[in-house]
XYZ file of N, CA, C and O in Angstrom:
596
model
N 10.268 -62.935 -69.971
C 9.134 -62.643 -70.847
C 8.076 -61.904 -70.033
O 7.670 -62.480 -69.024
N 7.475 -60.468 -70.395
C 6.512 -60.162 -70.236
C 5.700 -60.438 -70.885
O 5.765 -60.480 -72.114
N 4.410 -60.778 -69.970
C 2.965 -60.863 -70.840
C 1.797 -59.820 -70.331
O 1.356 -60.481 -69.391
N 1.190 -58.883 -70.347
C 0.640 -58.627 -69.949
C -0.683 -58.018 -71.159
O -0.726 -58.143 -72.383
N -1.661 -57.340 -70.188
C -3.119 -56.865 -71.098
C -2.834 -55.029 -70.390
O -2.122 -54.693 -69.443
N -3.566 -54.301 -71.155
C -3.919 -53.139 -70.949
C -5.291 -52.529 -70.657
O -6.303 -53.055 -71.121
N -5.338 -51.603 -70.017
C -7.068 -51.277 -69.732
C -7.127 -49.894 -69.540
O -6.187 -49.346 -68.965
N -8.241 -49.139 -69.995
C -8.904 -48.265 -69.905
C -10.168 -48.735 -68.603
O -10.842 -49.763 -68.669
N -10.248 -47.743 -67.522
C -10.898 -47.771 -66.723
C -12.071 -46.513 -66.494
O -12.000 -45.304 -66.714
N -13.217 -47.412 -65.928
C -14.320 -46.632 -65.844
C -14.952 -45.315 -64.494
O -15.738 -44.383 -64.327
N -13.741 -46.271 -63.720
C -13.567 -44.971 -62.255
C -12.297 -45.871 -61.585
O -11.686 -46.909 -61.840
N -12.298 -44.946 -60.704
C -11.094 -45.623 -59.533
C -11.600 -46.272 -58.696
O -12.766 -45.922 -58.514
N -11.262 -47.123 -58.039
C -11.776 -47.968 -57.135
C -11.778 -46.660 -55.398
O -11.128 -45.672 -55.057
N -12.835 -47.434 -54.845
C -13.015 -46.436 -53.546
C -11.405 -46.651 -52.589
O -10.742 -47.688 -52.602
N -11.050 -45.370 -51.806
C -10.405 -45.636 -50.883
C -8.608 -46.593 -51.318
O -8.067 -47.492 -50.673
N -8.265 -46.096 -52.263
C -6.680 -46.506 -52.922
C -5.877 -46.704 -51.855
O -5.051 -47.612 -51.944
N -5.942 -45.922 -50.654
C -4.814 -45.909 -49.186
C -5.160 -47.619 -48.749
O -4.592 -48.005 -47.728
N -5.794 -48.330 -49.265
C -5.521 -49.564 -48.698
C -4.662 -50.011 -49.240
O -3.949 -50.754 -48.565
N -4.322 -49.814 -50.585
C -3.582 -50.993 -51.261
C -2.148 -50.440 -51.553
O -1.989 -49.228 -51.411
N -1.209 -51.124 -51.903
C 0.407 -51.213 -51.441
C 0.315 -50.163 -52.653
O -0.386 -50.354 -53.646
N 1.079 -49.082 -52.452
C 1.291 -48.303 -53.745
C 2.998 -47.336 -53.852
O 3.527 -46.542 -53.075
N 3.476 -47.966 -55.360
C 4.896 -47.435 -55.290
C 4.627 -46.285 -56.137
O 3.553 -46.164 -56.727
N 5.481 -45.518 -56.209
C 6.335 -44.313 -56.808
C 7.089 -44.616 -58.235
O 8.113 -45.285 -58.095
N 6.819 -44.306 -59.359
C 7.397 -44.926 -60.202
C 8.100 -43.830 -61.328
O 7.478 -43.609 -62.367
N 8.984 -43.375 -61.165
C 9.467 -42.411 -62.940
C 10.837 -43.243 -63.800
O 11.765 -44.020 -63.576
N 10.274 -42.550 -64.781
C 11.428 -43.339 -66.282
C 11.403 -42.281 -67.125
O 10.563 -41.415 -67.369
N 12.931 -42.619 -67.682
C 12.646 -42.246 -69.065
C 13.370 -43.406 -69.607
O 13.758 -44.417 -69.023
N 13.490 -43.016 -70.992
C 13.574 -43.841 -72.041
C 14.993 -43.457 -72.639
O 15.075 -42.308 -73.073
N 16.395 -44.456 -72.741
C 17.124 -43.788 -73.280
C 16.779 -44.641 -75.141
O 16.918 -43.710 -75.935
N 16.617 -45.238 -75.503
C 15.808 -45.632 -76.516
C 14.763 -45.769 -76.991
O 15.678 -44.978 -77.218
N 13.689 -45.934 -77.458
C 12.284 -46.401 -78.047
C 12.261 -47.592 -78.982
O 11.216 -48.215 -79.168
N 13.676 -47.992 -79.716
C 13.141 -49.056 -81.106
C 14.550 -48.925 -80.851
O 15.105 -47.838 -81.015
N 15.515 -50.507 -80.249
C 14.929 -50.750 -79.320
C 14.354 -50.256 -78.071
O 14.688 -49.079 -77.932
N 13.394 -50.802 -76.795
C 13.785 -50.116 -75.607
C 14.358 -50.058 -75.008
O 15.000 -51.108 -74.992
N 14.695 -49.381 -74.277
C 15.552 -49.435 -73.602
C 15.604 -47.976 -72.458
O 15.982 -46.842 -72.755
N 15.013 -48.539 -70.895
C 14.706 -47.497 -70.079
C 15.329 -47.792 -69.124
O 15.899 -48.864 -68.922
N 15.256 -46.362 -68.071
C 15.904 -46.284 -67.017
C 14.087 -45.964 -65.652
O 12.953 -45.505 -65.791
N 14.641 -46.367 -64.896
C 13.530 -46.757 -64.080
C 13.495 -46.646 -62.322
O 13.868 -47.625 -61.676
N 12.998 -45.328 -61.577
C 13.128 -45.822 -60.119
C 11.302 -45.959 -60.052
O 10.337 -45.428 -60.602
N 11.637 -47.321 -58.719
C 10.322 -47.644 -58.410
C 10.631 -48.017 -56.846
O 11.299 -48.947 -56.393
N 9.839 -46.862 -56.104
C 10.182 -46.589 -54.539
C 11.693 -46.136 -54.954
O 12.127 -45.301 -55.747
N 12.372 -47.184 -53.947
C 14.030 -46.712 -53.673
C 14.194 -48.025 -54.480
O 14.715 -48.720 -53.608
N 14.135 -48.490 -55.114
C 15.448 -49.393 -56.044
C 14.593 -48.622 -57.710
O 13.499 -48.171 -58.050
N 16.162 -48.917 -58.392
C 16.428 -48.375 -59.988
C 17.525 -49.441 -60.934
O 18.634 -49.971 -60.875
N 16.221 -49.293 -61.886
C 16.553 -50.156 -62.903
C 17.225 -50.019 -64.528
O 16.250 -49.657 -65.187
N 17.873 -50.081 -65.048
C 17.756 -50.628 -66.536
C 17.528 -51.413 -67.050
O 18.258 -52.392 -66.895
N 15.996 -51.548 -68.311
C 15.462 -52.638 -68.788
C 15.261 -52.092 -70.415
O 15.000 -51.026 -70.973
N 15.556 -53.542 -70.815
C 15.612 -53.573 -72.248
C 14.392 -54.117 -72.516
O 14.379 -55.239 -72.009
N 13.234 -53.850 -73.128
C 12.257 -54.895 -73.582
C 12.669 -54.934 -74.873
O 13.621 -54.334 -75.373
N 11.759 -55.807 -75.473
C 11.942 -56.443 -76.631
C 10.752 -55.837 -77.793
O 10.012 -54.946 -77.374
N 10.599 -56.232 -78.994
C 9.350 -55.769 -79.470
C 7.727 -56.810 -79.442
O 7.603 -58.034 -79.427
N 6.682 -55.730 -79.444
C 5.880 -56.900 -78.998
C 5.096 -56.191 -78.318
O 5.452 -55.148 -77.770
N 3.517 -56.835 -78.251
C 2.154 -55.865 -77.654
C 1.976 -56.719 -76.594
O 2.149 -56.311 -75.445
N 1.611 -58.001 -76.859
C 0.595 -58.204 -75.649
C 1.835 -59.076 -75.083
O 1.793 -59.474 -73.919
N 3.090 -59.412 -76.033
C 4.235 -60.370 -75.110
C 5.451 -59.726 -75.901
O 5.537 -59.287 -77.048
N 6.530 -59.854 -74.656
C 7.534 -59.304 -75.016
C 8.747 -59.826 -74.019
O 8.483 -60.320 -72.923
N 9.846 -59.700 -74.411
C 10.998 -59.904 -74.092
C 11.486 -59.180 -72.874
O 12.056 -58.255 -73.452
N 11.652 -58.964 -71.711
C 12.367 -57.740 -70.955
C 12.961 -58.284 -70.028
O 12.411 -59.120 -69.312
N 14.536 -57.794 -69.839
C 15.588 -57.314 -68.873
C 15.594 -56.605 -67.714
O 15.274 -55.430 -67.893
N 15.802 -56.848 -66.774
C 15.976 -55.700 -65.935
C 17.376 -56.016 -65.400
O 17.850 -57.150 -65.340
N 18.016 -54.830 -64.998
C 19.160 -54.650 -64.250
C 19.584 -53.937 -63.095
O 19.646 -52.717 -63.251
N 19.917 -54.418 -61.888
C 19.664 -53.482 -61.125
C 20.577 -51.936 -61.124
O 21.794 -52.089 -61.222
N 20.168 -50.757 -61.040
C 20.648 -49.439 -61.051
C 21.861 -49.055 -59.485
O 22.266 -50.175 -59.172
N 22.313 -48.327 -58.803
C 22.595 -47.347 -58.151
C 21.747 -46.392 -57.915
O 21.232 -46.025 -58.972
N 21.353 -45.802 -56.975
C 20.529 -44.129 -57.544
C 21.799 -42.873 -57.728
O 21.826 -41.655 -57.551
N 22.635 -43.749 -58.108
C 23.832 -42.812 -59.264
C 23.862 -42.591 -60.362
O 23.978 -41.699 -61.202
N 23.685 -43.951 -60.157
C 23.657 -44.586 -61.851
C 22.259 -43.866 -62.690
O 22.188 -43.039 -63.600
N 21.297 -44.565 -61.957
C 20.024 -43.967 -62.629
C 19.892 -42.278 -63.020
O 19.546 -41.803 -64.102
N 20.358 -41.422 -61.545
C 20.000 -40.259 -62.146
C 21.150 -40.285 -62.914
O 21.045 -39.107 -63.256
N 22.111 -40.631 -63.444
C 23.049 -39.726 -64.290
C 22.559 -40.070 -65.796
O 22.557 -39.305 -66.761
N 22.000 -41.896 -65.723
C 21.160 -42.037 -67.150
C 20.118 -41.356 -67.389
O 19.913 -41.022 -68.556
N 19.299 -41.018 -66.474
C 18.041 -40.549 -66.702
C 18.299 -38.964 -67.117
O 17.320 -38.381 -67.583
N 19.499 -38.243 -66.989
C 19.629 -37.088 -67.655
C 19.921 -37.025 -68.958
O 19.809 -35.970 -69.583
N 20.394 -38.340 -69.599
C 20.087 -38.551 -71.183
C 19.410 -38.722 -71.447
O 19.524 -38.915 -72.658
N 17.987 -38.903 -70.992
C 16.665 -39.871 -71.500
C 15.760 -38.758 -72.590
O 15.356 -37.619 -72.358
N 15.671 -39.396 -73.534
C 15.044 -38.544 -74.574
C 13.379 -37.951 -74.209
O 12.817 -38.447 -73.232
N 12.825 -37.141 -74.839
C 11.618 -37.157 -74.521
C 11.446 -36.336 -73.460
O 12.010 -35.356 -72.973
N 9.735 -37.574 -73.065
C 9.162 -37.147 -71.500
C 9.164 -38.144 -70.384
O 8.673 -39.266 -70.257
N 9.883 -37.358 -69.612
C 10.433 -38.101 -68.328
C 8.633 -38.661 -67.784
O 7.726 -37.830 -67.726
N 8.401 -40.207 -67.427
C 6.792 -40.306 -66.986
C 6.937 -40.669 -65.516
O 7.831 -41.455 -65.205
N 6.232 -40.226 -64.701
C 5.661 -40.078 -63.351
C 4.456 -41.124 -63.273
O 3.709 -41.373 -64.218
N 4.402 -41.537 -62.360
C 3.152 -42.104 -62.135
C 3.162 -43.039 -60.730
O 4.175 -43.586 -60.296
N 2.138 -43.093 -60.253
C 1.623 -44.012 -58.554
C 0.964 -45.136 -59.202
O -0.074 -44.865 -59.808
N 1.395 -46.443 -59.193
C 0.997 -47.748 -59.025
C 0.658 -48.315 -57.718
O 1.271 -48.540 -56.675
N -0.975 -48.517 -58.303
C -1.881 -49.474 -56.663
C -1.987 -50.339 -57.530
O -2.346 -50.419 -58.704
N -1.472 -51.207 -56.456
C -2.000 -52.811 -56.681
C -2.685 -53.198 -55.640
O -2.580 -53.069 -54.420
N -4.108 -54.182 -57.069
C -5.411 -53.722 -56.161
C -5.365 -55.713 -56.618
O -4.854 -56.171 -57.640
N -5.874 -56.316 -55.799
C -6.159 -57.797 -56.147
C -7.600 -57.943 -56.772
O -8.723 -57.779 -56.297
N -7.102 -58.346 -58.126
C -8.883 -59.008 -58.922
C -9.810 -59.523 -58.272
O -10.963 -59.148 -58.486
N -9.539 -60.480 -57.349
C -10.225 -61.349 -56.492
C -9.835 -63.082 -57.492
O -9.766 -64.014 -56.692
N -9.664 -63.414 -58.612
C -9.188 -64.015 -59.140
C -7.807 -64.768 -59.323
O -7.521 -65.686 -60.092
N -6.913 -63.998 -58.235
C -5.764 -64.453 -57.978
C -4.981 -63.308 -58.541
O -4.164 -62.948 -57.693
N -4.900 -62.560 -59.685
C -4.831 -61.964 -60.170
C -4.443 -60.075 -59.483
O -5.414 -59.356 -59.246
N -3.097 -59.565 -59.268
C -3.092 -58.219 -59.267
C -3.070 -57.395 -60.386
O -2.224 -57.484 -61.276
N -4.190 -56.413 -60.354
C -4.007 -55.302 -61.353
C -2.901 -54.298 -60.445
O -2.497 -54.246 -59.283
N -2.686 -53.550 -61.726
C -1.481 -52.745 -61.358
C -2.136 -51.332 -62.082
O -1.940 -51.027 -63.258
N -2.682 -50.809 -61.437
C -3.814 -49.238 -61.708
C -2.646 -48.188 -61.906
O -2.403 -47.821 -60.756
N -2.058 -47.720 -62.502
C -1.103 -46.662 -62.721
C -1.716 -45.485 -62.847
O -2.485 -45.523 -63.807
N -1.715 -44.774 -62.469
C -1.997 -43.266 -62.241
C -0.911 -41.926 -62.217
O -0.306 -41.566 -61.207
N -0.822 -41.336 -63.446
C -0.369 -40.719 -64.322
C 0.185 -39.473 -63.677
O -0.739 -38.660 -63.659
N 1.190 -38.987 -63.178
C 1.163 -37.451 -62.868
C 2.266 -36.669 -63.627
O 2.956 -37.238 -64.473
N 2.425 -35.347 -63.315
C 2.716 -34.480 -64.140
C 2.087 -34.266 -65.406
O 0.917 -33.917 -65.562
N 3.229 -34.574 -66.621
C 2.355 -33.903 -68.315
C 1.457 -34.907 -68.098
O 0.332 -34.422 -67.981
N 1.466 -36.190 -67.984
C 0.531 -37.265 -67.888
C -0.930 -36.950 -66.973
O -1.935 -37.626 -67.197
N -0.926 -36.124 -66.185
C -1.562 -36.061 -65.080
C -3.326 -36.190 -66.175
O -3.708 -35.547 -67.152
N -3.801 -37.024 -65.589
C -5.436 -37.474 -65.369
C -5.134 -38.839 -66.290
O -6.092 -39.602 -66.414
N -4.093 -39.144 -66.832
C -4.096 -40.507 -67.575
C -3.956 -41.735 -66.782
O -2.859 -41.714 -66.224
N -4.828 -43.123 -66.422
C -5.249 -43.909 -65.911
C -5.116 -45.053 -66.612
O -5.798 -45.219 -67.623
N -4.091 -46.144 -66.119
C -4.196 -47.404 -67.202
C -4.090 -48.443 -66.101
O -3.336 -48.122 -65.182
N -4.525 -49.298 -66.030
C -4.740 -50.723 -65.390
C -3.862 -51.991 -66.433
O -4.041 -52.232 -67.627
N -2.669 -52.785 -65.231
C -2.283 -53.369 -66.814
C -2.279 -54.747 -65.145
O -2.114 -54.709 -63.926
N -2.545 -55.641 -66.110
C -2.278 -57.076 -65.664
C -1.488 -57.838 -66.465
O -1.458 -57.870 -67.695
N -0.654 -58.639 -65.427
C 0.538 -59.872 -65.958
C 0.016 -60.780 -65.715
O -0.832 -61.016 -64.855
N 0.743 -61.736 -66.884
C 0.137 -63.115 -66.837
C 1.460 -64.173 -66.931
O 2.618 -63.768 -67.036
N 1.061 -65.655 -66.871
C 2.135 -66.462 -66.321
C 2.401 -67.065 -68.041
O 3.468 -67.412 -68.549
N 0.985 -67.028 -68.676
C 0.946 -67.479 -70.498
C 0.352 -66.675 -71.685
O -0.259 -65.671 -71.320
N 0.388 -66.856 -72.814
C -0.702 -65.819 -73.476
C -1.688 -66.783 -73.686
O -2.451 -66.522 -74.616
N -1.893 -67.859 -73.063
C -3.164 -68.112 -73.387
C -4.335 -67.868 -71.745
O -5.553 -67.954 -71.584
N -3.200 -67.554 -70.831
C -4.188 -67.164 -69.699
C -4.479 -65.332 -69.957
O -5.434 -64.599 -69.700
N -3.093 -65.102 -70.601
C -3.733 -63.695 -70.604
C -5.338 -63.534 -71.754
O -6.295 -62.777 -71.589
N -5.144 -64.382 -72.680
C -6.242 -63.936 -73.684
C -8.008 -64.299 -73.285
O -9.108 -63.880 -73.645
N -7.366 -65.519 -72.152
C -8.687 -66.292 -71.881
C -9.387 -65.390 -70.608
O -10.496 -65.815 -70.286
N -8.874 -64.147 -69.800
C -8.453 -63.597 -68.919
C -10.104 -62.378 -69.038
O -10.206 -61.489 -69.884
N -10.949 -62.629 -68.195
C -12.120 -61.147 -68.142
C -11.969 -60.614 -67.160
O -12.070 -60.973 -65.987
N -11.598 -59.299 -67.852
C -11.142 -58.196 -67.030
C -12.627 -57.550 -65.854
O -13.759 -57.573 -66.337
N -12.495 -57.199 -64.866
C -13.395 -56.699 -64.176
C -14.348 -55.664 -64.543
O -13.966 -54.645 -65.119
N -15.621 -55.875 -64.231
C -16.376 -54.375 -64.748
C -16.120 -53.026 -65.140
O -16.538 -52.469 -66.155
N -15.276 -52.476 -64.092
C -14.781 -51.285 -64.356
C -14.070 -50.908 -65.334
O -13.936 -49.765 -65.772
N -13.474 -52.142 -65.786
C -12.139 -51.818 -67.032
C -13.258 -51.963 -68.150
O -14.034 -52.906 -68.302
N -13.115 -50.408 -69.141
C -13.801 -50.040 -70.302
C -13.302 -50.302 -71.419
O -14.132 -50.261 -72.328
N -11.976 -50.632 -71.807
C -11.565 -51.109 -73.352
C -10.274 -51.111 -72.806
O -9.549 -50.519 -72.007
N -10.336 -52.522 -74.006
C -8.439 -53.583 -73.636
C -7.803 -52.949 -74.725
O -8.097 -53.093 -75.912
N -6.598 -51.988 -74.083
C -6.034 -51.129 -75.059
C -4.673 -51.602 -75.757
O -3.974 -50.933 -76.518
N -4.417 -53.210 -75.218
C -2.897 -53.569 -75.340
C -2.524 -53.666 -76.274
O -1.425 -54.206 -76.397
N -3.274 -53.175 -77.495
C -2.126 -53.436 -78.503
C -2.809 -51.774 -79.191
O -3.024 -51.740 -80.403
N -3.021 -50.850 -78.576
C -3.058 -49.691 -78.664
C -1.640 -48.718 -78.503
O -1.447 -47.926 -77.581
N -0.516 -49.050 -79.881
C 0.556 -47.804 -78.863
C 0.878 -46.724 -78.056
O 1.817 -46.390 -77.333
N -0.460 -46.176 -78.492
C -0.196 -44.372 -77.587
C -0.174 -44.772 -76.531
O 0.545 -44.083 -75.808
N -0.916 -46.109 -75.740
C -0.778 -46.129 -74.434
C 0.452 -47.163 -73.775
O 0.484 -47.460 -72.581
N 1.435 -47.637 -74.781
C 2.443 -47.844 -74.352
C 3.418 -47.162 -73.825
O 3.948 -46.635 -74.803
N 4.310 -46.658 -72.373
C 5.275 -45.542 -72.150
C 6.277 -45.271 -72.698
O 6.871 -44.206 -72.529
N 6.658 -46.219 -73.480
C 7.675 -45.488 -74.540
C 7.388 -44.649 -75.775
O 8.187 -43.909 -76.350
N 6.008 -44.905 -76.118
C 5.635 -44.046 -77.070
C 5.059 -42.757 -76.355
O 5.295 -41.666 -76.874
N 4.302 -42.826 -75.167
C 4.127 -41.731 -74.216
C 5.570 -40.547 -74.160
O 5.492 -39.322 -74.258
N 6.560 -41.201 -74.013
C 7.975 -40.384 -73.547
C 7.872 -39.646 -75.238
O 8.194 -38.500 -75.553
N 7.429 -40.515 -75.945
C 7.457 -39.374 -77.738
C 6.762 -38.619 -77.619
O 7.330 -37.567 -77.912
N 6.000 -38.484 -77.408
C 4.260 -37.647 -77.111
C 4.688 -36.197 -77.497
O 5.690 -36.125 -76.786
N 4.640 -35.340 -77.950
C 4.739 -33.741 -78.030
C 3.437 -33.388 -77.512
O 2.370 -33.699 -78.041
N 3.583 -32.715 -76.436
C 2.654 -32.085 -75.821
C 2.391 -30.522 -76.230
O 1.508 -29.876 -75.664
């Protein structure tokens, strides 16, 4: 089970080279259900989520980087790029600041996981984060990979 929240942010935090940051692209060989293909650094995944905003169902499986690129040349859509820093709330709590490149490039989302939905709901997000977008689809990545640019 994923649980997580979504965020719109008000700047970037100073100085990102501190904090651990992976490499992340997908596409999507489904949308309804999902169903994506995924490298993050050097390991690659296939994950099924389930339907669902702020909680959801998801799979992962581990890939080959054979496997992946040969799925990821079926993947419908737009292939998404993006650098994940994980920056600690101070709350115990890692945000996961995703930062958007290529067609995506200047799009910025902050998403935090939670262990319940009642910690995620009871959960105040830090100053910087400007509006909780999680049950906003456009900013879900599977609807992103629909996007006509």
């Amino acid at each position: 089970m994923e649980i997580e929240r979504k965020f719109l942010i008000s700047s970037i935090p100073n100085d990102l080279s501190q904090y651990k940051c992976r490499f992340i692209e997908q596409g999507y060989l489904s949308t309804n259900p999902v169903v994506r293909v995924r490298q993050d650094n050097d390991k690659y995944y296939l994950t099924y989520k389930g339907s669902g905003m702020l909680a959801r169902a998801e799979t992962n499986l581990l890939l080959t980087a054979e496997s992946y690129h040969h799925l990821l040349k079926k993947a419908d859509g737009n292939i998404i790029t993006k650098h994940r820093y994980e920056i600690p709330d101070g709350t115990g709590k890692i945000i996961e600041l995703d930062i958007f490149d290529g067609i995506f490039k200047g799009t910025i989302i902050a998403e935090v996981e939670f262990e319940t939905i009642e910690e995620a709901e009871s959960y105040t997000p830090p100053s910087w984060f400007i509006k909780d977008v999680t049950n906003d689809p456009q900013y879900h990545n599977s609807n992103m990979s629909k996007k006509v640019l």
